[in-house]
Amino acid sequence: MVRARDLASNPGSCFNGSTLNDQKTAYSTQLPDAHGTHVLLIRDGEGHANIDRVIARLVGCNGLTATGRSQVDALANRWLRLGFRPDVLVSSRVRRARETAEILAEHMPGLKIVDDCAAL
């Protein structure tokens, strides 16, 4: 089994040549507590595509708006107040999702971002 912290050591990895099952296995991790694995899904901050009311994926995504960046900053600050720190951030390669992950990681030095090429 590949642990999340092992994935974090190769943040540019997109699982080249792996199957979807290999990717699912790679995301599983065992936390030191007895409560099992916790996965927290967050949506990216407001993007220009939201404002323009268009569907934008890898192509056509112009990233986050100023409001979107503020939303992500607010989330990061809340995590810090609560003492929450994820082991790793897994992000789509879509610009607004990647920017969201980067802002969160800026607030938590050493937190790695793993690109998931299958997530859109």
Tab-separated table of N, CA, C and O in Angstrom:
chain	number	residue	atom	x	y	z
A	1	MET	N	0.841	-1.171	0.000
A	1	MET	CA	0.000	0.000	0.000
A	1	MET	C	0.888	1.237	0.000
A	1	MET	O	1.887	1.303	0.691
A	2	VAL	N	0.521	2.224	-0.784
A	2	VAL	CA	1.216	3.497	-0.808
A	2	VAL	C	0.479	4.438	0.131
A	2	VAL	O	-0.734	4.589	0.052
A	3	ARG	N	1.194	5.051	1.020
A	3	ARG	CA	0.571	5.968	1.973
A	3	ARG	C	0.565	7.384	1.409
A	3	ARG	O	1.383	7.724	0.569
A	4	ALA	N	-0.355	8.194	1.896
A	4	ALA	CA	-0.481	9.571	1.421
A	4	ALA	C	0.840	10.307	1.581
A	4	ALA	O	1.242	11.070	0.722
A	5	ARG	N	1.540	10.066	2.693
A	5	ARG	CA	2.806	10.770	2.889
A	5	ARG	C	3.838	10.335	1.851
A	5	ARG	O	4.728	11.095	1.509
A	6	ASP	N	3.736	9.093	1.325
A	6	ASP	CA	4.630	8.661	0.258
A	6	ASP	C	4.289	9.376	-1.046
A	6	ASP	O	5.172	9.748	-1.804
A	7	LEU	N	2.998	9.567	-1.294
A	7	LEU	CA	2.585	10.319	-2.483
A	7	LEU	C	3.087	11.741	-2.406
A	7	LEU	O	3.490	12.338	-3.392
A	8	ALA	N	3.061	12.306	-1.204
A	8	ALA	CA	3.466	13.695	-1.022
A	8	ALA	C	4.932	13.906	-1.357
A	8	ALA	O	5.339	14.998	-1.700
A	9	SER	N	5.738	12.863	-1.286
A	9	SER	CA	7.154	13.004	-1.613
A	9	SER	C	7.371	13.187	-3.106
A	9	SER	O	8.447	13.544	-3.534
A	10	ASN	N	6.327	12.940	-3.912
A	10	ASN	CA	6.416	13.103	-5.354
A	10	ASN	C	5.225	13.939	-5.815
A	10	ASN	O	4.330	13.436	-6.474
A	11	PRO	N	5.203	15.247	-5.454
A	11	PRO	CA	4.018	16.054	-5.703
A	11	PRO	C	3.668	16.261	-7.163
A	11	PRO	O	2.549	16.591	-7.483
A	12	GLY	N	4.590	16.047	-8.088
A	12	GLY	CA	4.275	16.219	-9.493
A	12	GLY	C	3.727	14.962	-10.138
A	12	GLY	O	3.405	14.936	-11.311
A	13	SER	N	3.628	13.910	-9.371
A	13	SER	CA	3.221	12.621	-9.916
A	13	SER	C	1.780	12.640	-10.398
A	13	SER	O	0.906	13.162	-9.748
A	14	CYS	N	1.556	12.037	-11.541
A	14	CYS	CA	0.194	11.863	-12.046
A	14	CYS	C	-0.073	10.401	-12.308
A	14	CYS	O	-0.884	10.036	-13.150
A	15	PHE	N	0.634	9.528	-11.610
A	15	PHE	CA	0.405	8.095	-11.690
A	15	PHE	C	0.543	7.581	-13.123
A	15	PHE	O	-0.257	6.807	-13.591
A	16	ASN	N	1.550	8.035	-13.828
A	16	ASN	CA	1.747	7.606	-15.212
A	16	ASN	C	1.805	6.097	-15.313
A	16	ASN	O	2.543	5.435	-14.608
A	17	GLY	N	0.972	5.551	-16.193
A	17	GLY	CA	0.968	4.129	-16.444
A	17	GLY	C	0.167	3.316	-15.446
A	17	GLY	O	0.094	2.111	-15.556
A	18	SER	N	-0.436	3.961	-14.461
A	18	SER	CA	-1.176	3.206	-13.455
A	18	SER	C	-2.642	3.101	-13.845
A	18	SER	O	-3.143	3.860	-14.656
A	19	THR	N	-3.312	2.129	-13.250
A	19	THR	CA	-4.735	1.958	-13.491
A	19	THR	C	-5.518	2.761	-12.463
A	19	THR	O	-4.967	3.232	-11.474
A	20	LEU	N	-6.817	2.900	-12.687
A	20	LEU	CA	-7.662	3.609	-11.736
A	20	LEU	C	-7.636	2.921	-10.378
A	20	LEU	O	-7.587	3.578	-9.343
A	21	ASN	N	-7.614	1.584	-10.353
A	21	ASN	CA	-7.534	0.866	-9.075
A	21	ASN	C	-6.227	1.160	-8.361
A	21	ASN	O	-6.194	1.283	-7.145
A	22	ASP	N	-5.124	1.291	-9.110
A	22	ASP	CA	-3.843	1.644	-8.499
A	22	ASP	C	-3.940	3.030	-7.865
A	22	ASP	O	-3.417	3.256	-6.779
A	23	GLN	N	-4.622	3.949	-8.535
A	23	GLN	CA	-4.767	5.296	-7.997
A	23	GLN	C	-5.594	5.282	-6.717
A	23	GLN	O	-5.251	5.940	-5.744
A	24	LYS	N	-6.684	4.501	-6.715
A	24	LYS	CA	-7.515	4.410	-5.517
A	24	LYS	C	-6.714	3.838	-4.357
A	24	LYS	O	-6.793	4.315	-3.234
A	25	THR	N	-5.922	2.819	-4.630
A	25	THR	CA	-5.082	2.226	-3.590
A	25	THR	C	-4.059	3.235	-3.098
A	25	THR	O	-3.791	3.337	-1.901
A	26	ALA	N	-3.499	4.015	-4.013
A	26	ALA	CA	-2.482	4.983	-3.631
A	26	ALA	C	-3.036	6.047	-2.694
A	26	ALA	O	-2.312	6.582	-1.865
A	27	TYR	N	-4.309	6.364	-2.792
A	27	TYR	CA	-4.890	7.384	-1.937
A	27	TYR	C	-5.218	6.872	-0.547
A	27	TYR	O	-5.415	7.642	0.368
A	28	SER	N	-5.300	5.566	-0.370
A	28	SER	CA	-5.656	5.057	0.944
A	28	SER	C	-4.463	5.219	1.880
A	28	SER	O	-3.324	5.128	1.480
A	29	THR	N	-4.743	5.486	3.114
A	29	THR	CA	-3.687	5.689	4.104
A	29	THR	C	-4.195	5.239	5.457
A	29	THR	O	-5.395	5.189	5.697
A	30	GLN	N	-3.295	4.886	6.309
A	30	GLN	CA	-3.666	4.518	7.668
A	30	GLN	C	-3.167	5.612	8.585
A	30	GLN	O	-1.975	5.886	8.652
A	31	LEU	N	-4.082	6.255	9.282
A	31	LEU	CA	-3.724	7.299	10.230
A	31	LEU	C	-3.342	6.652	11.554
A	31	LEU	O	-3.765	5.539	11.856
A	32	PRO	N	-2.578	7.330	12.380
A	32	PRO	CA	-2.118	6.727	13.612
A	32	PRO	C	-3.220	6.464	14.635
A	32	PRO	O	-3.026	5.690	15.538
A	33	ASP	N	-4.388	7.068	14.496
A	33	ASP	CA	-5.453	6.810	15.459
A	33	ASP	C	-6.268	5.591	15.034
A	33	ASP	O	-6.152	5.092	13.936
A	34	ALA	N	-7.104	5.121	15.935
A	34	ALA	CA	-7.882	3.907	15.683
A	34	ALA	C	-9.185	4.189	14.957
A	34	ALA	O	-9.983	3.290	14.757
A	35	HIS	N	-9.410	5.424	14.563
A	35	HIS	CA	-10.682	5.793	13.953
A	35	HIS	C	-10.689	5.612	12.442
A	35	HIS	O	-11.680	5.898	11.797
A	36	GLY	N	-9.617	5.154	11.864
A	36	GLY	CA	-9.586	4.892	10.436
A	36	GLY	C	-9.167	6.101	9.617
A	36	GLY	O	-8.629	7.066	10.123
A	37	THR	N	-9.431	6.015	8.347
A	37	THR	CA	-9.053	7.054	7.409
A	37	THR	C	-10.173	8.071	7.272
A	37	THR	O	-11.333	7.713	7.193
A	38	HIS	N	-9.795	9.310	7.219
A	38	HIS	CA	-10.761	10.384	7.036
A	38	HIS	C	-10.456	11.091	5.721
A	38	HIS	O	-9.306	11.438	5.460
A	39	VAL	N	-11.461	11.288	4.907
A	39	VAL	CA	-11.314	12.013	3.653
A	39	VAL	C	-12.231	13.218	3.727
A	39	VAL	O	-13.424	13.095	4.000
A	40	LEU	N	-11.671	14.373	3.497
A	40	LEU	CA	-12.437	15.611	3.512
A	40	LEU	C	-12.433	16.166	2.092
A	40	LEU	O	-11.369	16.418	1.520
A	41	LEU	N	-13.610	16.303	1.518
A	41	LEU	CA	-13.723	16.856	0.174
A	41	LEU	C	-14.090	18.328	0.292
A	41	LEU	O	-15.017	18.689	1.017
A	42	ILE	N	-13.350	19.150	-0.413
A	42	ILE	CA	-13.690	20.570	-0.445
A	42	ILE	C	-13.822	20.987	-1.905
A	42	ILE	O	-13.193	20.425	-2.793
A	43	ARG	N	-14.670	21.952	-2.099
A	43	ARG	CA	-14.851	22.494	-3.438
A	43	ARG	C	-13.899	23.657	-3.584
A	43	ARG	O	-13.587	24.352	-2.622
A	44	ASP	N	-13.431	23.886	-4.801
A	44	ASP	CA	-12.538	25.016	-5.020
A	44	ASP	C	-13.284	26.319	-4.761
A	44	ASP	O	-14.513	26.357	-4.730
A	45	GLY	N	-12.531	27.376	-4.562
A	45	GLY	CA	-13.127	28.699	-4.380
A	45	GLY	C	-13.797	29.162	-5.669
A	45	GLY	O	-13.667	28.529	-6.722
A	46	GLU	N	-14.505	30.268	-5.567
A	46	GLU	CA	-15.211	30.810	-6.734
A	46	GLU	C	-14.220	31.059	-7.872
A	46	GLU	O	-13.193	31.711	-7.688
A	47	GLY	N	-14.552	30.548	-9.028
A	47	GLY	CA	-13.699	30.730	-10.202
A	47	GLY	C	-14.326	31.674	-11.208
A	47	GLY	O	-15.518	31.980	-11.155
A	48	HIS	N	-13.506	32.135	-12.114
A	48	HIS	CA	-14.015	33.007	-13.184
A	48	HIS	C	-15.092	32.292	-13.987
A	48	HIS	O	-16.037	32.927	-14.459
A	49	ALA	N	-14.985	30.977	-14.113
A	49	ALA	CA	-15.994	30.209	-14.843
A	49	ALA	C	-17.358	30.311	-14.167
A	49	ALA	O	-18.389	30.323	-14.840
A	50	ASN	N	-17.375	30.389	-12.816
A	50	ASN	CA	-18.637	30.561	-12.106
A	50	ASN	C	-19.292	31.898	-12.483
A	50	ASN	O	-20.496	31.965	-12.727
A	51	ILE	N	-18.502	32.933	-12.516
A	51	ILE	CA	-18.990	34.276	-12.835
A	51	ILE	C	-19.446	34.342	-14.294
A	51	ILE	O	-20.478	34.933	-14.611
A	52	ASP	N	-18.644	33.740	-15.171
A	52	ASP	CA	-18.952	33.765	-16.608
A	52	ASP	C	-20.020	32.752	-16.996
A	52	ASP	O	-20.468	32.740	-18.135
A	53	ARG	N	-20.410	31.886	-16.037
A	53	ARG	CA	-21.429	30.859	-16.240
A	53	ARG	C	-21.092	29.955	-17.426
A	53	ARG	O	-21.911	29.705	-18.297
A	54	VAL	N	-19.822	29.474	-17.418
A	54	VAL	CA	-19.361	28.542	-18.442
A	54	VAL	C	-18.819	27.285	-17.769
A	54	VAL	O	-18.455	27.309	-16.595
A	55	ILE	N	-18.778	26.203	-18.510
A	55	ILE	CA	-18.162	24.976	-18.027
A	55	ILE	C	-16.713	25.012	-18.474
A	55	ILE	O	-16.421	25.073	-19.670
A	56	ALA	N	-15.817	25.041	-17.512
A	56	ALA	CA	-14.393	25.116	-17.824
A	56	ALA	C	-13.673	24.004	-17.083
A	56	ALA	O	-13.838	23.846	-15.883
A	57	ARG	N	-12.904	23.246	-17.813
A	57	ARG	CA	-12.106	22.176	-17.207
A	57	ARG	C	-10.640	22.535	-17.398
A	57	ARG	O	-10.265	23.669	-17.132
A	58	LEU	N	-9.829	21.601	-17.841
A	58	LEU	CA	-8.416	21.922	-18.043
A	58	LEU	C	-8.250	23.071	-19.025
A	58	LEU	O	-7.429	23.952	-18.837
A	59	VAL	N	-9.063	23.037	-20.080
A	59	VAL	CA	-9.031	24.107	-21.066
A	59	VAL	C	-10.148	25.085	-20.726
A	59	VAL	O	-11.274	24.680	-20.453
A	60	GLY	N	-9.837	26.325	-20.703
A	60	GLY	CA	-10.856	27.346	-20.483
A	60	GLY	C	-10.993	27.818	-19.053
A	60	GLY	O	-11.719	28.764	-18.783
A	61	CYS	N	-10.302	27.194	-18.112
A	61	CYS	CA	-10.389	27.630	-16.722
A	61	CYS	C	-9.400	28.767	-16.505
A	61	CYS	O	-8.204	28.617	-16.747
A	62	ASN	N	-9.913	29.898	-16.052
A	62	ASN	CA	-9.070	31.061	-15.811
A	62	ASN	C	-8.750	31.265	-14.342
A	62	ASN	O	-8.353	32.342	-13.938
A	63	GLY	N	-8.950	30.236	-13.536
A	63	GLY	CA	-8.543	30.307	-12.137
A	63	GLY	C	-9.580	30.954	-11.236
A	63	GLY	O	-10.740	31.134	-11.595
A	64	LEU	N	-9.119	31.283	-10.037
A	64	LEU	CA	-9.986	31.842	-9.006
A	64	LEU	C	-10.176	33.342	-9.171
A	64	LEU	O	-9.285	34.041	-9.649
A	65	THR	N	-11.320	33.806	-8.713
A	65	THR	CA	-11.561	35.246	-8.613
A	65	THR	C	-10.974	35.726	-7.286
A	65	THR	O	-10.554	34.917	-6.447
A	66	ALA	N	-10.982	37.036	-7.062
A	66	ALA	CA	-10.535	37.579	-5.769
A	66	ALA	C	-11.416	37.031	-4.646
A	66	ALA	O	-10.921	36.685	-3.564
A	67	THR	N	-12.714	36.914	-4.910
A	67	THR	CA	-13.627	36.337	-3.911
A	67	THR	C	-13.253	34.890	-3.630
A	67	THR	O	-13.232	34.457	-2.475
A	68	GLY	N	-12.931	34.135	-4.666
A	68	GLY	CA	-12.534	32.744	-4.503
A	68	GLY	C	-11.283	32.607	-3.657
A	68	GLY	O	-11.194	31.742	-2.779
A	69	ARG	N	-10.298	33.468	-3.890
A	69	ARG	CA	-9.075	33.434	-3.079
A	69	ARG	C	-9.386	33.776	-1.624
A	69	ARG	O	-8.855	33.146	-0.708
A	70	SER	N	-10.281	34.722	-1.404
A	70	SER	CA	-10.685	35.071	-0.034
A	70	SER	C	-11.399	33.904	0.643
A	70	SER	O	-11.208	33.666	1.840
A	71	GLN	N	-12.232	33.201	-0.109
A	71	GLN	CA	-12.936	32.035	0.448
A	71	GLN	C	-11.945	30.969	0.911
A	71	GLN	O	-12.093	30.385	1.991
A	72	VAL	N	-10.928	30.723	0.101
A	72	VAL	CA	-9.944	29.693	0.440
A	72	VAL	C	-9.091	30.150	1.624
A	72	VAL	O	-8.779	29.360	2.513
A	73	ASP	N	-8.721	31.428	1.652
A	73	ASP	CA	-7.990	31.970	2.813
A	73	ASP	C	-8.800	31.778	4.092
A	73	ASP	O	-8.261	31.396	5.129
A	74	ALA	N	-10.098	32.038	4.008
A	74	ALA	CA	-10.968	31.882	5.181
A	74	ALA	C	-10.997	30.424	5.632
A	74	ALA	O	-10.958	30.134	6.842
A	75	LEU	N	-11.059	29.487	4.704
A	75	LEU	CA	-11.045	28.071	5.054
A	75	LEU	C	-9.721	27.700	5.724
A	75	LEU	O	-9.702	27.032	6.758
A	76	ALA	N	-8.616	28.152	5.143
A	76	ALA	CA	-7.303	27.838	5.719
A	76	ALA	C	-7.189	28.398	7.136
A	76	ALA	O	-6.691	27.715	8.039
A	77	ASN	N	-7.659	29.610	7.339
A	77	ASN	CA	-7.604	30.211	8.675
A	77	ASN	C	-8.488	29.449	9.659
A	77	ASN	O	-8.130	29.283	10.824
A	78	ARG	N	-9.612	28.959	9.199
A	78	ARG	CA	-10.474	28.162	10.075
A	78	ARG	C	-9.773	26.857	10.457
A	78	ARG	O	-9.810	26.440	11.613
A	79	TRP	N	-9.145	26.206	9.477
A	79	TRP	CA	-8.403	24.981	9.780
A	79	TRP	C	-7.332	25.250	10.826
A	79	TRP	O	-7.140	24.464	11.745
A	80	LEU	N	-6.616	26.376	10.680
A	80	LEU	CA	-5.559	26.712	11.637
A	80	LEU	C	-6.139	26.940	13.032
A	80	LEU	O	-5.584	26.475	14.023
A	81	ARG	N	-7.257	27.658	13.115
A	81	ARG	CA	-7.904	27.896	14.420
A	81	ARG	C	-8.340	26.599	15.074
A	81	ARG	O	-8.269	26.454	16.294
A	82	LEU	N	-8.805	25.648	14.276
A	82	LEU	CA	-9.275	24.369	14.797
A	82	LEU	C	-8.140	23.370	15.049
A	82	LEU	O	-8.362	22.305	15.614
A	83	GLY	N	-6.935	23.720	14.609
A	83	GLY	CA	-5.813	22.805	14.756
A	83	GLY	C	-5.848	21.654	13.766
A	83	GLY	O	-5.237	20.618	13.971
A	84	PHE	N	-6.568	21.835	12.671
A	84	PHE	CA	-6.683	20.789	11.647
A	84	PHE	C	-5.555	20.937	10.636
A	84	PHE	O	-5.277	22.035	10.154
A	85	ARG	N	-4.907	19.840	10.333
A	85	ARG	CA	-3.875	19.823	9.294
A	85	ARG	C	-3.963	18.492	8.564
A	85	ARG	O	-3.721	17.444	9.156
A	86	PRO	N	-4.297	18.529	7.271
A	86	PRO	CA	-4.358	17.267	6.515
A	86	PRO	C	-2.958	16.708	6.287
A	86	PRO	O	-1.964	17.433	6.383
A	87	ASP	N	-2.890	15.410	6.010
A	87	ASP	CA	-1.608	14.780	5.683
A	87	ASP	C	-1.129	15.199	4.302
A	87	ASP	O	0.065	15.340	4.054
A	88	VAL	N	-2.076	15.364	3.395
A	88	VAL	CA	-1.745	15.680	2.010
A	88	VAL	C	-2.982	16.287	1.354
A	88	VAL	O	-4.109	16.020	1.767
A	89	LEU	N	-2.766	17.127	0.349
A	89	LEU	CA	-3.860	17.657	-0.458
A	89	LEU	C	-3.789	16.975	-1.823
A	89	LEU	O	-2.726	16.920	-2.426
A	90	VAL	N	-4.913	16.471	-2.284
A	90	VAL	CA	-4.989	15.865	-3.611
A	90	VAL	C	-5.844	16.795	-4.450
A	90	VAL	O	-6.966	17.122	-4.074
A	91	SER	N	-5.302	17.240	-5.562
A	91	SER	CA	-5.974	18.253	-6.369
A	91	SER	C	-6.082	17.828	-7.823
A	91	SER	O	-5.185	17.189	-8.376
A	92	SER	N	-7.179	18.233	-8.415
A	92	SER	CA	-7.331	18.160	-9.859
A	92	SER	C	-6.284	19.087	-10.476
A	92	SER	O	-5.764	19.989	-9.822
A	93	ARG	N	-6.006	18.891	-11.747
A	93	ARG	CA	-5.077	19.789	-12.439
A	93	ARG	C	-5.783	21.002	-13.028
A	93	ARG	O	-5.139	21.864	-13.633
A	94	VAL	N	-7.098	21.097	-12.838
A	94	VAL	CA	-7.838	22.275	-13.294
A	94	VAL	C	-7.318	23.479	-12.488
A	94	VAL	O	-7.128	23.387	-11.274
A	95	ARG	N	-7.090	24.571	-13.161
A	95	ARG	CA	-6.412	25.725	-12.551
A	95	ARG	C	-7.056	26.185	-11.246
A	95	ARG	O	-6.364	26.437	-10.271
A	96	ARG	N	-8.387	26.302	-11.201
A	96	ARG	CA	-9.029	26.823	-9.980
A	96	ARG	C	-8.861	25.860	-8.810
A	96	ARG	O	-8.701	26.271	-7.670
A	97	ALA	N	-8.848	24.552	-9.089
A	97	ALA	CA	-8.636	23.559	-8.035
A	97	ALA	C	-7.189	23.598	-7.556
A	97	ALA	O	-6.917	23.538	-6.355
A	98	ARG	N	-6.270	23.702	-8.484
A	98	ARG	CA	-4.846	23.769	-8.121
A	98	ARG	C	-4.552	25.036	-7.319
A	98	ARG	O	-3.823	24.999	-6.330
A	99	GLU	N	-5.125	26.167	-7.725
A	99	GLU	CA	-4.927	27.411	-6.970
A	99	GLU	C	-5.494	27.279	-5.558
A	99	GLU	O	-4.890	27.762	-4.602
A	100	THR	N	-6.638	26.621	-5.432
A	100	THR	CA	-7.235	26.391	-4.114
A	100	THR	C	-6.272	25.601	-3.241
A	100	THR	O	-5.993	25.975	-2.096
A	101	ALA	N	-5.727	24.523	-3.779
A	101	ALA	CA	-4.782	23.692	-3.025
A	101	ALA	C	-3.527	24.484	-2.669
A	101	ALA	O	-3.011	24.366	-1.549
A	102	GLU	N	-3.040	25.285	-3.583
A	102	GLU	CA	-1.825	26.064	-3.326
A	102	GLU	C	-2.039	27.083	-2.206
A	102	GLU	O	-1.155	27.268	-1.362
A	103	ILE	N	-3.193	27.725	-2.182
A	103	ILE	CA	-3.481	28.691	-1.115
A	103	ILE	C	-3.551	27.979	0.231
A	103	ILE	O	-2.994	28.453	1.227
A	104	LEU	N	-4.227	26.840	0.274
A	104	LEU	CA	-4.296	26.073	1.522
A	104	LEU	C	-2.895	25.671	1.976
A	104	LEU	O	-2.550	25.794	3.163
A	105	ALA	N	-2.072	25.209	1.050
A	105	ALA	CA	-0.720	24.760	1.386
A	105	ALA	C	0.165	25.915	1.863
A	105	ALA	O	1.036	25.719	2.708
A	106	GLU	N	-0.063	27.126	1.343
A	106	GLU	CA	0.716	28.290	1.777
A	106	GLU	C	0.530	28.554	3.268
A	106	GLU	O	1.442	29.026	3.934
A	107	HIS	N	-0.647	28.252	3.773
A	107	HIS	CA	-0.950	28.482	5.186
A	107	HIS	C	-0.356	27.395	6.083
A	107	HIS	O	-0.315	27.562	7.303
A	108	MET	N	0.082	26.299	5.489
A	108	MET	CA	0.579	25.154	6.262
A	108	MET	C	1.901	24.693	5.659
A	108	MET	O	1.933	23.764	4.847
A	109	PRO	N	2.991	25.343	6.049
A	109	PRO	CA	4.292	25.007	5.462
A	109	PRO	C	4.581	23.510	5.517
A	109	PRO	O	4.309	22.838	6.507
A	110	GLY	N	5.104	23.008	4.403
A	110	GLY	CA	5.456	21.603	4.312
A	110	GLY	C	4.332	20.702	3.818
A	110	GLY	O	4.569	19.549	3.505
A	111	LEU	N	3.121	21.231	3.721
A	111	LEU	CA	1.993	20.429	3.239
A	111	LEU	C	2.146	20.249	1.732
A	111	LEU	O	2.296	21.215	0.989
A	112	LYS	N	2.135	19.006	1.293
A	112	LYS	CA	2.348	18.685	-0.121
A	112	LYS	C	1.017	18.593	-0.864
A	112	LYS	O	-0.006	18.244	-0.308
A	113	ILE	N	1.103	18.886	-2.158
A	113	ILE	CA	-0.047	18.772	-3.063
A	113	ILE	C	0.262	17.681	-4.066
A	113	ILE	O	1.339	17.666	-4.669
A	114	VAL	N	-0.664	16.763	-4.241
A	114	VAL	CA	-0.529	15.689	-5.227
A	114	VAL	C	-1.538	15.955	-6.338
A	114	VAL	O	-2.714	16.167	-6.076
A	115	ASP	N	-1.062	15.980	-7.573
A	115	ASP	CA	-1.940	16.141	-8.728
A	115	ASP	C	-2.638	14.830	-9.028
A	115	ASP	O	-1.991	13.779	-9.075
A	116	ASP	N	-3.940	14.891	-9.264
A	116	ASP	CA	-4.695	13.715	-9.702
A	116	ASP	C	-5.155	13.997	-11.130
A	116	ASP	O	-6.064	14.795	-11.340
A	117	CYS	N	-4.517	13.362	-12.073
A	117	CYS	CA	-4.834	13.604	-13.484
A	117	CYS	C	-6.206	13.086	-13.879
A	117	CYS	O	-6.738	13.477	-14.904
A	118	ALA	N	-6.792	12.223	-13.075
A	118	ALA	CA	-8.108	11.668	-13.395
A	118	ALA	C	-9.242	12.564	-12.906
A	118	ALA	O	-10.362	12.433	-13.371
A	119	ALA	N	-8.957	13.457	-11.987
A	119	ALA	CA	-10.016	14.318	-11.428
A	119	ALA	C	-10.188	15.543	-12.303
A	119	ALA	O	-9.229	16.178	-12.700
A	120	LEU	N	-11.420	15.851	-12.609
A	120	LEU	CA	-11.705	17.065	-13.372
A	120	LEU	C	-12.632	17.895	-12.547
A	120	LEU	O	-13.045	18.906	-12.743
